[in-house]
mmCIF file of C-alpha atoms in Angstrom:
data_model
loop_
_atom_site.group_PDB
_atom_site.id
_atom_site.type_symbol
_atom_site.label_atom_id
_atom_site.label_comp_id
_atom_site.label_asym_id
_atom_site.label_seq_id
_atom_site.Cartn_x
_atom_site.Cartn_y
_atom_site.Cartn_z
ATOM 1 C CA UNK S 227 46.822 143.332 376.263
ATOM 2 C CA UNK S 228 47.965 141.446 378.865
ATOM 3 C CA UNK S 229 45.032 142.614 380.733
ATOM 4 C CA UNK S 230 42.511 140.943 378.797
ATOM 5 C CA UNK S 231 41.352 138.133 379.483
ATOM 6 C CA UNK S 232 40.373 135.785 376.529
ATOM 7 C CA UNK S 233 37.474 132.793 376.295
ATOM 8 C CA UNK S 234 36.841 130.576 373.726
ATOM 9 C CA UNK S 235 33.050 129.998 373.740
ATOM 10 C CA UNK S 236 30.672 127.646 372.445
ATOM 11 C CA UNK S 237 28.509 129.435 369.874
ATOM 12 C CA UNK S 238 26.786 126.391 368.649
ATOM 13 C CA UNK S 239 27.565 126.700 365.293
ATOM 14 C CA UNK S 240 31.632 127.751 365.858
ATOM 15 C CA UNK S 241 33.895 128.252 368.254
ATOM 16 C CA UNK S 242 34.556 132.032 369.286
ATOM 17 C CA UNK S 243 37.627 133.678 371.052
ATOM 18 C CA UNK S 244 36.718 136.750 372.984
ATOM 19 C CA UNK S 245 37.858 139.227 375.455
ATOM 20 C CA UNK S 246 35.614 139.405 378.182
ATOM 21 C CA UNK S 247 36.101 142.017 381.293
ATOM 22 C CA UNK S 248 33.709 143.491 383.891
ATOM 23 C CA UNK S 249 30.458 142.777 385.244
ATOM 24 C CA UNK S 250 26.265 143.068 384.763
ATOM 25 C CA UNK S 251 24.790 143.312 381.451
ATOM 26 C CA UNK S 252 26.039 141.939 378.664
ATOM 27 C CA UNK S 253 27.452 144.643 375.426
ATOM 28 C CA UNK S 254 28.940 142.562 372.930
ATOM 29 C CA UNK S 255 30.658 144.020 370.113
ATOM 30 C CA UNK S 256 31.158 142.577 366.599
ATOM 31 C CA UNK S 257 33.936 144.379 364.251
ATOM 32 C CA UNK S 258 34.273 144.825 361.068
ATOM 33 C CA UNK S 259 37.033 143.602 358.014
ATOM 34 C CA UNK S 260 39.785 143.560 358.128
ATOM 35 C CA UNK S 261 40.299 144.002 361.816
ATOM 36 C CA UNK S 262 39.456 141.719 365.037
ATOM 37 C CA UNK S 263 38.161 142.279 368.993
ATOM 38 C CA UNK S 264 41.394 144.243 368.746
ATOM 39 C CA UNK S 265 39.300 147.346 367.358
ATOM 40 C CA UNK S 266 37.379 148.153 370.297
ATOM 41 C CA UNK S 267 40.827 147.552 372.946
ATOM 42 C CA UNK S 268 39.842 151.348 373.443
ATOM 43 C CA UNK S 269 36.305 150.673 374.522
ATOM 44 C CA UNK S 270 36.502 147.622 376.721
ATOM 45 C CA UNK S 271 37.400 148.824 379.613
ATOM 46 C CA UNK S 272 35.404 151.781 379.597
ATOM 47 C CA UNK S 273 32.246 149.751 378.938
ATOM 48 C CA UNK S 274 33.225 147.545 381.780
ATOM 49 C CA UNK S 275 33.789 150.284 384.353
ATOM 50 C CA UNK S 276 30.153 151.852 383.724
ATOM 51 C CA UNK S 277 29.237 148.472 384.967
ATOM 52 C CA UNK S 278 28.992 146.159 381.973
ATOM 53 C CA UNK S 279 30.162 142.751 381.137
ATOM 54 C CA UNK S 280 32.226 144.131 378.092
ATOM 55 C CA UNK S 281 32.998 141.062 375.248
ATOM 56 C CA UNK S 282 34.745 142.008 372.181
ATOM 57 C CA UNK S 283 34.243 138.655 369.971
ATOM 58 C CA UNK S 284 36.519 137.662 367.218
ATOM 59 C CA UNK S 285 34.052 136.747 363.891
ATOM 60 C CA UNK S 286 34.449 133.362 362.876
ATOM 61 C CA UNK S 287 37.496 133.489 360.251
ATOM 62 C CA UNK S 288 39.552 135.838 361.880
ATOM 63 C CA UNK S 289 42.047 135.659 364.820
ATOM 64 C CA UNK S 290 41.361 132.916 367.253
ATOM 65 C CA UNK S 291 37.774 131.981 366.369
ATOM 66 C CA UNK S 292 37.449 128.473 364.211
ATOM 67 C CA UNK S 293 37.509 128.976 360.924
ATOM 68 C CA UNK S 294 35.803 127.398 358.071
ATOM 69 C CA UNK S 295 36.558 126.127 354.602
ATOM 70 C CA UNK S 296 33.628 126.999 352.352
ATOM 71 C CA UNK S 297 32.270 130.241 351.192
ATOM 72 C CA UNK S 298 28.814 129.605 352.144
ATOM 73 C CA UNK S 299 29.886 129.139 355.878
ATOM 74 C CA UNK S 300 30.390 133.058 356.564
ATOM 75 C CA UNK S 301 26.438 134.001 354.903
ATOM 76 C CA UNK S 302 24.534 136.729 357.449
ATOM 77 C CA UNK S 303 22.868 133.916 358.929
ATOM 78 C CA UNK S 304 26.021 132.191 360.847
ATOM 79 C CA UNK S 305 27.223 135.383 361.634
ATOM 80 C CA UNK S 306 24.107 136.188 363.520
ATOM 81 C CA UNK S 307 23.814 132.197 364.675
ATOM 82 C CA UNK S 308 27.119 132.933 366.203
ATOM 83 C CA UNK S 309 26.375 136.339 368.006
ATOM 84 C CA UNK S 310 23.187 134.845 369.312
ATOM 85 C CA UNK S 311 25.263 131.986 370.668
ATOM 86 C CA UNK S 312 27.693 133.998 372.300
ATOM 87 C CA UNK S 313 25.054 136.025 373.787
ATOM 88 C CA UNK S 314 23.444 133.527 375.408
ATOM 89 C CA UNK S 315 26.569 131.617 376.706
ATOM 90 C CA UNK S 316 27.509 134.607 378.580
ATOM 91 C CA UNK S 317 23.899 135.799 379.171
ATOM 92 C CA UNK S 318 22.024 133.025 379.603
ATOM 93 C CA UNK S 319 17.938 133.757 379.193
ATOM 94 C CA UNK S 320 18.877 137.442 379.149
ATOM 95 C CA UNK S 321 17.904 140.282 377.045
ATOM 96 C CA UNK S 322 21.522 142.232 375.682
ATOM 97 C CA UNK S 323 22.648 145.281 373.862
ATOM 98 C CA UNK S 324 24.771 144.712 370.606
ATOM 99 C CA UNK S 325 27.722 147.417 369.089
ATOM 100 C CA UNK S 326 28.870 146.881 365.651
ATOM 101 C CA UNK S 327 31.503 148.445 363.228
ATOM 102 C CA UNK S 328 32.009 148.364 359.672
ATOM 103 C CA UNK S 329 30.617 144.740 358.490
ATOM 104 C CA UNK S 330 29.770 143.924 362.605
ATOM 105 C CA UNK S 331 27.297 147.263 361.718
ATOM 106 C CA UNK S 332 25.176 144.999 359.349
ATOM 107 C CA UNK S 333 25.424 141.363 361.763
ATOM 108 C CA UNK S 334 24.248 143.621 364.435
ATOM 109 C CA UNK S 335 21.482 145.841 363.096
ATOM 110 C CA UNK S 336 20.278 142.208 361.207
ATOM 111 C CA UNK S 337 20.176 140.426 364.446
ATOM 112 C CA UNK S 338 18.536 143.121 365.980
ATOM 113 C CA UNK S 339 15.843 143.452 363.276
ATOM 114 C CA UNK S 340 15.240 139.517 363.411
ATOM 115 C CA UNK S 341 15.698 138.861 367.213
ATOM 116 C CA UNK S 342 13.912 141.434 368.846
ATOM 117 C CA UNK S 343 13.340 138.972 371.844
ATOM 118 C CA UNK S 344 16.682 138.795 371.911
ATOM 119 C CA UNK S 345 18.775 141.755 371.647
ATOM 120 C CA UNK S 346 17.847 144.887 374.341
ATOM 121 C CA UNK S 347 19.247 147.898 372.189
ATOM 122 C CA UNK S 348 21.933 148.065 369.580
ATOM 123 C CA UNK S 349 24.190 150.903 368.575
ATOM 124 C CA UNK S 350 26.437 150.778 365.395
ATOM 125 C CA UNK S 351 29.312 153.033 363.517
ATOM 126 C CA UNK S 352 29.711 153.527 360.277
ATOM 127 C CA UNK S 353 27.268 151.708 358.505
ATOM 128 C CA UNK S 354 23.398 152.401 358.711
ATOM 129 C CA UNK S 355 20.554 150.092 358.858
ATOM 130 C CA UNK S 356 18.556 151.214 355.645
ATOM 131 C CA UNK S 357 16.195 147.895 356.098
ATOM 132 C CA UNK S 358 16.078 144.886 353.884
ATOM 133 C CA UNK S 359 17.354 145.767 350.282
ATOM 134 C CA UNK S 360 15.183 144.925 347.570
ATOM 135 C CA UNK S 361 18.287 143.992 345.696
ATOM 136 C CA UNK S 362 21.073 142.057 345.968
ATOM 137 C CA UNK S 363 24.294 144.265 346.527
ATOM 138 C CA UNK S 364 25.949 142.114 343.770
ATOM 139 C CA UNK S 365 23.422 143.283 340.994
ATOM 140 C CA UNK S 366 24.007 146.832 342.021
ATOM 141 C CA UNK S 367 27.683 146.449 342.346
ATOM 142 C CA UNK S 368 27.386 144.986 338.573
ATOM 143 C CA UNK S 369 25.132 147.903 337.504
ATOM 144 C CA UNK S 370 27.427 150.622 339.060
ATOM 145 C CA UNK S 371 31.014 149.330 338.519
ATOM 146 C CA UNK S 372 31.700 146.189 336.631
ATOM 147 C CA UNK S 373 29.213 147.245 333.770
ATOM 148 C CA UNK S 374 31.431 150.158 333.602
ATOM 149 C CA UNK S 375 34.724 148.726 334.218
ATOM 150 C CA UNK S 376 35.657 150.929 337.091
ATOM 151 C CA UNK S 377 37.099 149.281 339.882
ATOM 152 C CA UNK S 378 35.232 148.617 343.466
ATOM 153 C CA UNK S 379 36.908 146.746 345.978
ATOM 154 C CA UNK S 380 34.193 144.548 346.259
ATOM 155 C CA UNK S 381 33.913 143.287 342.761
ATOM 156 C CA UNK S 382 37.982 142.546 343.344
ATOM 157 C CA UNK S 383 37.000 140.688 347.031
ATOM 158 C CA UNK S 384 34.917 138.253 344.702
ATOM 159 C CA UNK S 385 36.901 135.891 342.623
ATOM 160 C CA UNK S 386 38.188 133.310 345.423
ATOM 161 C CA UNK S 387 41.809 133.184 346.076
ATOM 162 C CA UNK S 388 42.579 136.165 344.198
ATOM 163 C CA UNK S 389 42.809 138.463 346.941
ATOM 164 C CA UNK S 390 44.173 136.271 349.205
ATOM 165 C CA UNK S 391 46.891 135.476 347.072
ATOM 166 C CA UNK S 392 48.475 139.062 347.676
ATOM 167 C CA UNK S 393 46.961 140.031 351.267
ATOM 168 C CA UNK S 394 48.330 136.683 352.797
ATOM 169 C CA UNK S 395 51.848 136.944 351.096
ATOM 170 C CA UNK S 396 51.971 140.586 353.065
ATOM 171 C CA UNK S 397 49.369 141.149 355.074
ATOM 172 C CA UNK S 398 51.645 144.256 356.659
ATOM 173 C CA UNK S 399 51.286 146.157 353.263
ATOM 174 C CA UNK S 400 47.553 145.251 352.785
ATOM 175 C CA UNK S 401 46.402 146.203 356.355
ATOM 176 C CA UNK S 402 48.599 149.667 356.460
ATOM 177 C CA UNK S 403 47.554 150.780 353.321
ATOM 178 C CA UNK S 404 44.181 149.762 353.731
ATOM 179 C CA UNK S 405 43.580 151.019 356.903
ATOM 180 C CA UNK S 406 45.459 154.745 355.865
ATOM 181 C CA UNK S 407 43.112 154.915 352.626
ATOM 182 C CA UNK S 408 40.009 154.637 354.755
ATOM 183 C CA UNK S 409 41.091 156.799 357.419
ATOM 184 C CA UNK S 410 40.062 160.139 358.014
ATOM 185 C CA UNK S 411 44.330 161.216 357.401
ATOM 186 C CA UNK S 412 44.191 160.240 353.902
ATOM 187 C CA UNK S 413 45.081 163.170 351.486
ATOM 188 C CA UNK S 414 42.066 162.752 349.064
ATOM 189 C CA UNK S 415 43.621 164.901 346.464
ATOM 190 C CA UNK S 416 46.142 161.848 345.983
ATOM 191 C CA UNK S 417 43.764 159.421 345.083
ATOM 192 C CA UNK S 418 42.099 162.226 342.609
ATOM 193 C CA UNK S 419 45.735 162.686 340.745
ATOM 194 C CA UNK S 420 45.781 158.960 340.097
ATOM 195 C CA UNK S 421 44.436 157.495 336.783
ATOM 196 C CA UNK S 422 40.829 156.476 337.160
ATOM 197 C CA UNK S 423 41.348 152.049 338.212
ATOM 198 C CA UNK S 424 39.136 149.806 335.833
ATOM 199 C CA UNK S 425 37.967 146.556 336.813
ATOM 200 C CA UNK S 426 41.582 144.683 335.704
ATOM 201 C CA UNK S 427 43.081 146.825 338.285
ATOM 202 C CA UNK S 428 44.400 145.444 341.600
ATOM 203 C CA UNK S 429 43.094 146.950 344.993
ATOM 204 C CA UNK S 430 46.298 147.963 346.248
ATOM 205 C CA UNK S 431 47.500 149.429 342.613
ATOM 206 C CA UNK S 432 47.836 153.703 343.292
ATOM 207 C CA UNK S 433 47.165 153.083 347.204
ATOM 208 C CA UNK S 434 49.967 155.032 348.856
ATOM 209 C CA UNK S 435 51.361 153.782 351.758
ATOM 210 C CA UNK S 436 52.286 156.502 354.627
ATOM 211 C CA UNK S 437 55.195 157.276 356.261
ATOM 212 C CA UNK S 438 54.662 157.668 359.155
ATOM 213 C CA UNK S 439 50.993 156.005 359.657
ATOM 214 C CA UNK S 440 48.707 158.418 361.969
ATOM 215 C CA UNK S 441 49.347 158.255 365.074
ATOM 216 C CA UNK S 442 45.667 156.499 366.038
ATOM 217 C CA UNK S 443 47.265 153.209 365.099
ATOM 218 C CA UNK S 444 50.980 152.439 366.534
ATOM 219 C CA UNK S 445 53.270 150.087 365.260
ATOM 220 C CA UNK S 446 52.643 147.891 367.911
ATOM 221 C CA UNK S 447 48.849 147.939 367.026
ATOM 222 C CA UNK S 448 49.766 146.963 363.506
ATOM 223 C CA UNK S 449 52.006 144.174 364.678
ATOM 224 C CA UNK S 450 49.519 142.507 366.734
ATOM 225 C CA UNK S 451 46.633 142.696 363.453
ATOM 226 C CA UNK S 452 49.586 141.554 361.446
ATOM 227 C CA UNK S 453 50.217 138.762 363.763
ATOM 228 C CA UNK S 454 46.268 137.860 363.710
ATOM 229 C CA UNK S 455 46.033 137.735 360.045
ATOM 230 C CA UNK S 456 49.155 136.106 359.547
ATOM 231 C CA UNK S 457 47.331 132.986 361.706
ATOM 232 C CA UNK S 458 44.000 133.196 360.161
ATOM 233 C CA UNK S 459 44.194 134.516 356.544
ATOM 234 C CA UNK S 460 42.491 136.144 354.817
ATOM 235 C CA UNK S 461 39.502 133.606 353.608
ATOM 236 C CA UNK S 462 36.988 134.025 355.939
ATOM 237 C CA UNK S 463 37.164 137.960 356.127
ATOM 238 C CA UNK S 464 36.969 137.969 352.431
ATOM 239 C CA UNK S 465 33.996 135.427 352.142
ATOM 240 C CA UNK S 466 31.482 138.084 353.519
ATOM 241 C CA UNK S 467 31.348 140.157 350.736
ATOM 242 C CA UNK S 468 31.014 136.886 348.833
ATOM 243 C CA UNK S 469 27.508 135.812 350.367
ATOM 244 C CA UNK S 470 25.504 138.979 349.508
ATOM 245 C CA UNK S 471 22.852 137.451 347.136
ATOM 246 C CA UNK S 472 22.789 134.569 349.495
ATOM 247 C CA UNK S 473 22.255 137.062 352.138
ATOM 248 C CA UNK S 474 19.295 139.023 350.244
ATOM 249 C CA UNK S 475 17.352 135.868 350.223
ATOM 250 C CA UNK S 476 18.140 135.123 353.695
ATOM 251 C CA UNK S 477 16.831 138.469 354.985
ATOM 252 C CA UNK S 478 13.613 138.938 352.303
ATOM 253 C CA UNK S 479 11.235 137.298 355.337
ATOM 254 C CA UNK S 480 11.858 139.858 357.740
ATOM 255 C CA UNK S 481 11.665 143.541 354.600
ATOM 256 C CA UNK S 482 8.307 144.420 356.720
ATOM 257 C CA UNK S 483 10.061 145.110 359.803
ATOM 258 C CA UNK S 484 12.142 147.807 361.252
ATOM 259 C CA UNK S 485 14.866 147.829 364.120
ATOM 260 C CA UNK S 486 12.283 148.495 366.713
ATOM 261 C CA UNK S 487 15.180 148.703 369.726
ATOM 262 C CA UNK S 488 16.404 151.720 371.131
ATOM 263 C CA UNK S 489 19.241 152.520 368.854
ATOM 264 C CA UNK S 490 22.663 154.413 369.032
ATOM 265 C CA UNK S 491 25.143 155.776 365.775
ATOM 266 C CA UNK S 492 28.109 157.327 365.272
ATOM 267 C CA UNK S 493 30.530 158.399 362.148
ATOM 268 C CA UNK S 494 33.053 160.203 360.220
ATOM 269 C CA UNK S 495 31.973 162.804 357.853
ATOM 270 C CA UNK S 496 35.063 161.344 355.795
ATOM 271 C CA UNK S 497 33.820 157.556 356.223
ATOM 272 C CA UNK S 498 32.761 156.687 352.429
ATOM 273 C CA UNK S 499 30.689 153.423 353.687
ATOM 274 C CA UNK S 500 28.565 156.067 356.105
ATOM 275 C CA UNK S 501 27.308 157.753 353.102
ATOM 276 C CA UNK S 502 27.284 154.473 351.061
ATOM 277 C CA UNK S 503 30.018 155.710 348.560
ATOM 278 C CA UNK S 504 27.798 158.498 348.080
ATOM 279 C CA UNK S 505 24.651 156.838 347.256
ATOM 280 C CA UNK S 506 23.399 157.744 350.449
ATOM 281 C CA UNK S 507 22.054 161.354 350.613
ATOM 282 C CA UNK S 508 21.096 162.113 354.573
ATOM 283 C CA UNK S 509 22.059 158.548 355.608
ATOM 284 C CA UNK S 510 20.843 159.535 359.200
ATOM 285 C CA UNK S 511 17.275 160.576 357.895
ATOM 286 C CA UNK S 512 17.472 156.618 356.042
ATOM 287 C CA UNK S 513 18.250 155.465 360.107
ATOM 288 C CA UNK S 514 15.774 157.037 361.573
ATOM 289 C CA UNK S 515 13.068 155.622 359.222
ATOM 290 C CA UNK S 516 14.352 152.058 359.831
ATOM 291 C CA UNK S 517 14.970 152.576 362.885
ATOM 292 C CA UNK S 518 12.488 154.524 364.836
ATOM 293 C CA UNK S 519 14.051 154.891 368.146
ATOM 294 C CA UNK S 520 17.307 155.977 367.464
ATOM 295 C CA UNK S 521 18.711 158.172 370.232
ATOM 296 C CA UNK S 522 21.854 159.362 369.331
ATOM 297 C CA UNK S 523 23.134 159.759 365.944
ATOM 298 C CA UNK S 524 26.494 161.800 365.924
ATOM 299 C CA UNK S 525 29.480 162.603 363.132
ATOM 300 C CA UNK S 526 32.502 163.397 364.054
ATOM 301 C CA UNK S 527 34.154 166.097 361.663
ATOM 302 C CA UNK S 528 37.375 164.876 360.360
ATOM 303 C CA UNK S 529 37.179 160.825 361.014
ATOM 304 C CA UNK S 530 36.974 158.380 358.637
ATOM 305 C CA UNK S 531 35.985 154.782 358.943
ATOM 306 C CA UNK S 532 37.863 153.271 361.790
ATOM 307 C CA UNK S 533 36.027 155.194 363.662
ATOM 308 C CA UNK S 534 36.212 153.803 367.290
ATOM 309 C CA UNK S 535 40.129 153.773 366.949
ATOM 310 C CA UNK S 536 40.399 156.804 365.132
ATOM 311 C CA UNK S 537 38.547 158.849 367.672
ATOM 312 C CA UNK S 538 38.160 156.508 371.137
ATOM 313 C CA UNK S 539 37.874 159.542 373.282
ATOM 314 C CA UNK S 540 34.647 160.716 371.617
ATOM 315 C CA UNK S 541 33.126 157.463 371.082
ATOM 316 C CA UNK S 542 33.753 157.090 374.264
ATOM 317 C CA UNK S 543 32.079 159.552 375.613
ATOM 318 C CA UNK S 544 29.273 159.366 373.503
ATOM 319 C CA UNK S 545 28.495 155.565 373.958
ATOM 320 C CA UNK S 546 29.314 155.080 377.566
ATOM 321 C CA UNK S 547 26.379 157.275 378.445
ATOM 322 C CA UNK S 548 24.364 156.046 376.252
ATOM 323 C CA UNK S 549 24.669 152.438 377.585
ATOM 324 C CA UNK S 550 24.802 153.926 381.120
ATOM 325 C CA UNK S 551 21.217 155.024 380.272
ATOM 326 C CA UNK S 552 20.309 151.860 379.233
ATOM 327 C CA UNK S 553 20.672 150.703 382.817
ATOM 328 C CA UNK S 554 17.294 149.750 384.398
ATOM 329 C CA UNK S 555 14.854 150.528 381.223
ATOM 330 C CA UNK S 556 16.098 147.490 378.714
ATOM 331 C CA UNK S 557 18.503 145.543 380.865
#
């Protein structure tokens, strides 16, 4: 890490750390929850030697970006604010290309959709752009699990305080167990023995918590998240899967138009928020309509949702080249 050279830029709105190494175009990438620039330490310096100015941003809320105190503060529409900001700060009057993971997936494809003048192409993992919903993700969260009293992470994410209560009192046995249930290591026939959760259930009740951890994330990678959370908490991460009705409305201007850049994905086949906890039947066909010129859409057998550290080798060597192409026909 000691390689890395950090910034603190003026977004506008907030105050963003990020790494920032190489030089030409600008690829910024956004991560996901709960994890930080950290995520894509694989992909920096690869992106930078193809002859990129690589930035891997902290979101507001987490590691050394400013945080804020109310919900409302972390809704779609700062996130994108601040990715526009940092974009231009390091880009000034320039066109760039976008990479998101997990949550950063959603900021990125949104700005995208809603900034074409803005963004050059955008590539994502794990998460599809399946256009505007026509719901809010709280009414079918309510319709699918609370309404049923099964558990869903999400529904436990919503009550503030509640989660952060236990994650910030041990954010070591949140983030490994966490991170080893959405992996692609995770013995799926554990999770099937256990007693089906209900809604009073706690996230981290039946999660098992390896011994060792796969090998994709060392200890030392674990200390320095650990050390990250342990300074930020766990509030602003949290408060993104509190804003989705207020994101719903936020986006309903902009349900007539599709992500018209030239677009890049790649998964797991064992990522559960690729296949949107199986409500998703050929989430790549879903891409494609939504976006139209997607160019690569790849899965990689075996990984589950971390997928740029689970697998950096090939995302690696499916993205560079992508973005290599790039070169000369949108930046």
């Amino acid at each position: 890490m000691a390689s890395h050279e950090f910034r603190t830029i003026d977004a506008g709105g907030a105050q963003i750390r990020a790494v920032v190494e190489g030089e030409g175009p600008l690829v910024l990438m956004v991560h996901g929850f709960p994890e930080s620039w950290y995520s894509y330490r694989h992909q920096i310096r690869p992106i930078a030697e193809a002859g990129f100015t690589a930035c891997a941003m902290d979101v507001r809320g987490y590691g050394g970006s400013q945080k804020f105190d109310r919900v409302e503060d972390y809704a779609m529409e700062h996130m994108i604010a601040d990715i526009l900001g940092v974009g231009e700060a390091l880009s000034p009057g320039r066109k760039f290309i976008l990479i998101g993971h997990d949550w950063g997936a959603p900021m990125v494809w949104q700005t995208s959709l809603i900034h074409p003048d803005r963004i050059a192409a955008v590539a994502a993992m794990s998460v599809i752009h399946s256009g505007v919903p026509e719901r809010s993700f709280d009414d079918i969260i309510k319709e699918m699990f609370d309404d049923r009293n099964v558990f869903f992470y999400q529904s436990y994410f919503r009550p503030v305080g509640q989660a952060e209560a236990v994650f910030d009192a041990n954010p070591r046995d949140f983030l490994r167990r966490f991170y080893y249930v959405g992996s692609g290591d995770i013995d799926l026939s554990q999770l099937a023995a256990a007693p089906p959760k209900t809604s009073s259930d706690t996230l981290l009740d039946g999660l098992p918590d390896p011994d060792p951890f796969p090998a994709w994330l060392t200890d030392a990678d674990l200390d320095y998240y650990v050390s990250e959370f342990e300074a930020s908490g766990f509030f602003g991460p949290l408060s993104r899967y509190r804003n989705h009705t207020r994101d719903w409305h936020f986006l309903q201007p902009y349900k007539d138009r599709k992500v018209e850049q030239p677009a890049f994905f790649i998964a797991g086949d064992r990522d559960g928020a690729f296949t949107a906890f199986g409500m998703a039947t050929d989430p790549i066909a879903t891409l494609r309509e939504h976006a139209p010129n997607l160019e690569g859409a790849h899965v990689l057998p075996g990984c589950g949702h971390w997928t740029q550290q689970e697998r950096p080798a090939a995302v690696n060597a499916l993205l560079v080249p992508w973005l290599a192409s790039l070169k000369g026909r949108v930046v």
